[in-house]
Amino acid sequence: MSGREELLELVTAQTLAAELEHLRIPEDSWQEAVRVYARGVRRVLLREASLSLLIDRLPGAGVLVPADALLARLLDAGFDETGASHALALITRVVFTNAKDILLAARFARHPTLTEVQRILVELPDDRLPHLRRILAQERSPDDPQESPFELELEFIVAGLERLLARTRHRAVLIRVADRRRCQFRRRRR
């Protein structure tokens, strides 16, 4: 890496850390905390444009402040440590992937993968891969505010986490009921 690239990475890392350090994660709803975290990190990544893609390591504690706050909300909501850490990793991956897709689409006027899929479809008979053709005919820009793929992905994540939390709580209730029954059974045997 050249000295210029290293300097760009350092400046970008410091900017990201400074901006993310002040991202306030709501305390009243873990679902809203997920949304605020995801939207905030994405906004910062897109504001720094392609420079944000240069970062290949954590730039400092500032970027961890909102992540830690989100983990606190998830743990307080009833997620265990494994579930909370997987949720944070998934949310962060979706945010970074979405930002990268928008930046690539802006650079090439369209996401390169879509261009490749279109090229392949043109080479095939019209009746091949009809479902891909149907979906691509409805293609929208990744930053189209009318129907943001990011917002839809975010709602998929929240809905999935709600379901996971409900299942976890249900299991916990079943375990408590089974434990009570075992205790009652043991008392009767004495």
Coordinates of C-alpha atoms in Angstrom, one line a residue:
M1 CA 0.0 0.0 0.0
S2 CA 1.3 3.5 -0.9
G3 CA 1.8 6.3 1.6
R4 CA -1.2 8.1 0.1
E5 CA -3.4 5.0 0.4
E6 CA -2.3 4.6 4.0
L7 CA -3.1 8.2 4.8
L8 CA -6.5 8.0 3.1
E9 CA -7.3 4.8 5.2
L10 CA -6.2 6.5 8.4
V11 CA -8.2 9.7 7.7
T12 CA -11.3 7.6 6.8
A13 CA -10.9 5.4 9.8
Q14 CA -10.6 8.3 12.2
T15 CA -13.7 10.0 10.6
L16 CA -15.8 6.8 10.8
A17 CA -14.7 6.3 14.4
A18 CA -15.5 9.9 15.3
E19 CA -19.0 9.8 13.7
L20 CA -20.0 6.4 14.9
E21 CA -18.9 7.2 18.5
H22 CA -21.7 9.7 18.7
L23 CA -24.5 7.5 17.2
R24 CA -27.1 7.3 19.9
I25 CA -28.9 3.9 20.1
P26 CA -32.4 4.1 21.6
E27 CA -33.1 2.3 24.8
D28 CA -36.8 1.8 24.7
S29 CA -37.0 -0.8 21.9
W30 CA -34.5 -3.3 20.7
Q31 CA -36.1 -3.4 17.3
E32 CA -35.7 0.4 16.9
A33 CA -32.1 0.1 18.3
V34 CA -31.4 -2.4 15.4
R35 CA -32.8 0.0 12.9
V36 CA -31.0 3.1 14.2
Y37 CA -27.7 1.2 14.4
A38 CA -28.0 -0.1 10.9
R39 CA -29.2 3.1 9.3
G40 CA -26.6 5.1 11.2
V41 CA -23.6 2.9 10.2
R42 CA -24.8 2.8 6.6
R43 CA -25.2 6.6 6.5
V44 CA -21.7 7.1 7.7
L45 CA -20.3 4.6 5.3
L46 CA -22.1 6.2 2.3
R47 CA -21.1 9.7 3.4
E48 CA -17.5 8.7 3.3
A49 CA -18.2 7.1 -0.1
S50 CA -15.6 4.7 -1.5
L51 CA -13.1 5.6 1.1
S52 CA -15.1 3.6 3.6
L53 CA -14.3 0.5 1.6
L54 CA -10.6 1.0 2.1
I55 CA -10.8 0.1 5.8
D56 CA -9.7 -3.5 6.4
R57 CA -9.4 -3.3 10.2
L58 CA -11.2 -1.7 13.1
P59 CA -10.2 2.0 13.2
G60 CA -10.6 2.4 17.0
A61 CA -12.9 2.2 19.9
G62 CA -15.3 4.9 18.5
V63 CA -16.8 2.4 16.0
L64 CA -17.4 -0.1 18.8
V65 CA -19.5 2.3 20.9
P66 CA -22.8 1.9 19.0
A67 CA -22.1 -1.8 18.5
D68 CA -21.7 -2.2 22.3
A69 CA -24.9 -0.2 22.9
L70 CA -26.8 -2.4 20.4
L71 CA -25.5 -5.6 22.2
A72 CA -26.8 -4.1 25.5
R73 CA -30.3 -3.7 24.0
L74 CA -30.3 -7.2 22.6
L75 CA -29.1 -8.8 25.8
D76 CA -31.6 -6.8 27.8
A77 CA -34.4 -8.0 25.5
G78 CA -33.5 -11.6 26.3
F79 CA -31.1 -12.7 23.6
D80 CA -28.3 -14.8 25.0
E81 CA -24.7 -13.9 24.2
T82 CA -24.5 -16.1 21.2
G83 CA -27.7 -14.8 19.7
A84 CA -26.8 -11.2 20.3
S85 CA -23.3 -11.6 18.8
H86 CA -24.7 -13.3 15.7
A87 CA -27.4 -10.7 15.3
L88 CA -24.8 -7.9 15.5
A89 CA -22.6 -9.7 12.9
L90 CA -25.5 -10.2 10.5
I91 CA -26.7 -6.6 10.8
T92 CA -23.2 -5.3 10.3
R93 CA -22.6 -7.5 7.3
V94 CA -25.9 -6.4 5.7
V95 CA -25.0 -2.8 6.3
F96 CA -21.5 -3.1 4.8
T97 CA -22.7 -5.2 1.8
N98 CA -25.5 -2.7 1.1
A99 CA -23.2 0.3 1.2
K100 CA -20.7 -1.5 -1.0
D101 CA -23.5 -2.4 -3.5
I102 CA -24.6 1.2 -3.7
L103 CA -21.0 2.5 -4.2
L104 CA -20.3 -0.1 -6.9
A105 CA -23.6 0.7 -8.7
A106 CA -22.7 4.4 -8.5
R107 CA -19.2 3.8 -9.9
F108 CA -20.4 1.6 -12.8
A109 CA -23.9 3.0 -13.3
R110 CA -25.2 -0.4 -12.3
H111 CA -24.0 -3.2 -10.0
P112 CA -21.5 -5.3 -11.9
T113 CA -23.2 -8.6 -11.0
L114 CA -26.4 -7.4 -12.6
T115 CA -24.6 -6.5 -15.7
E116 CA -23.1 -10.0 -15.9
V117 CA -26.4 -11.7 -15.3
Q118 CA -28.0 -9.6 -18.1
R119 CA -25.1 -10.5 -20.4
I120 CA -25.7 -14.2 -19.7
L121 CA -29.5 -13.9 -20.2
V122 CA -29.0 -12.2 -23.6
E123 CA -27.0 -15.3 -24.7
L124 CA -29.7 -17.7 -23.7
P125 CA -33.1 -18.5 -25.4
D126 CA -35.9 -16.2 -24.1
D127 CA -37.6 -19.1 -22.4
R128 CA -34.6 -20.0 -20.2
L129 CA -34.4 -18.7 -16.6
P130 CA -37.8 -16.9 -16.8
H131 CA -37.9 -16.0 -13.1
L132 CA -34.6 -14.2 -13.2
R133 CA -35.8 -12.3 -16.3
R134 CA -39.0 -11.4 -14.5
I135 CA -37.2 -10.1 -11.4
L136 CA -34.6 -8.2 -13.5
A137 CA -37.3 -6.5 -15.5
Q138 CA -38.5 -4.9 -12.2
E139 CA -35.0 -3.9 -11.2
R140 CA -34.7 -0.7 -9.2
S141 CA -31.7 1.3 -8.2
P142 CA -30.3 0.2 -4.8
D143 CA -30.6 3.7 -3.5
D144 CA -34.2 4.2 -4.7
P145 CA -36.0 5.7 -1.7
Q146 CA -39.4 4.5 -3.0
E147 CA -38.6 0.8 -2.3
S148 CA -35.3 0.5 -0.6
P149 CA -33.8 -3.0 -0.6
F150 CA -31.9 -1.9 2.5
E151 CA -35.1 -1.2 4.4
L152 CA -36.7 -4.5 3.3
E153 CA -33.5 -6.3 4.4
L154 CA -33.6 -4.5 7.7
E155 CA -37.2 -5.6 8.3
F156 CA -36.3 -9.2 7.4
I157 CA -33.6 -9.1 10.1
V158 CA -35.9 -7.6 12.7
A159 CA -38.7 -10.1 11.9
G160 CA -36.2 -13.0 12.1
L161 CA -34.8 -11.8 15.4
E162 CA -38.3 -11.4 16.8
R163 CA -39.1 -14.9 15.8
L164 CA -35.8 -16.2 17.3
L165 CA -36.4 -14.4 20.5
A166 CA -39.9 -15.7 20.8
R167 CA -38.7 -19.3 20.2
T168 CA -35.9 -18.8 22.8
R169 CA -38.5 -17.5 25.3
H170 CA -40.8 -20.4 24.6
R171 CA -38.0 -22.9 25.1
A172 CA -37.1 -21.2 28.4
V173 CA -40.8 -21.6 29.6
L174 CA -40.8 -25.2 28.6
I175 CA -37.6 -25.8 30.5
R176 CA -38.9 -24.1 33.6
V177 CA -42.1 -26.2 33.5
A178 CA -40.1 -29.4 33.0
D179 CA -37.9 -28.4 36.0
R180 CA -40.9 -27.8 38.2
R181 CA -42.4 -31.1 37.3
R182 CA -39.1 -32.9 38.1
C183 CA -39.0 -31.2 41.4
Q184 CA -42.6 -32.1 42.2
F185 CA -42.0 -35.7 41.2
R186 CA -38.9 -36.0 43.4
R187 CA -40.8 -34.5 46.4
R188 CA -43.6 -37.1 45.9
R189 CA -41.1 -39.9 45.8
R190 CA -39.6 -39.0 49.2

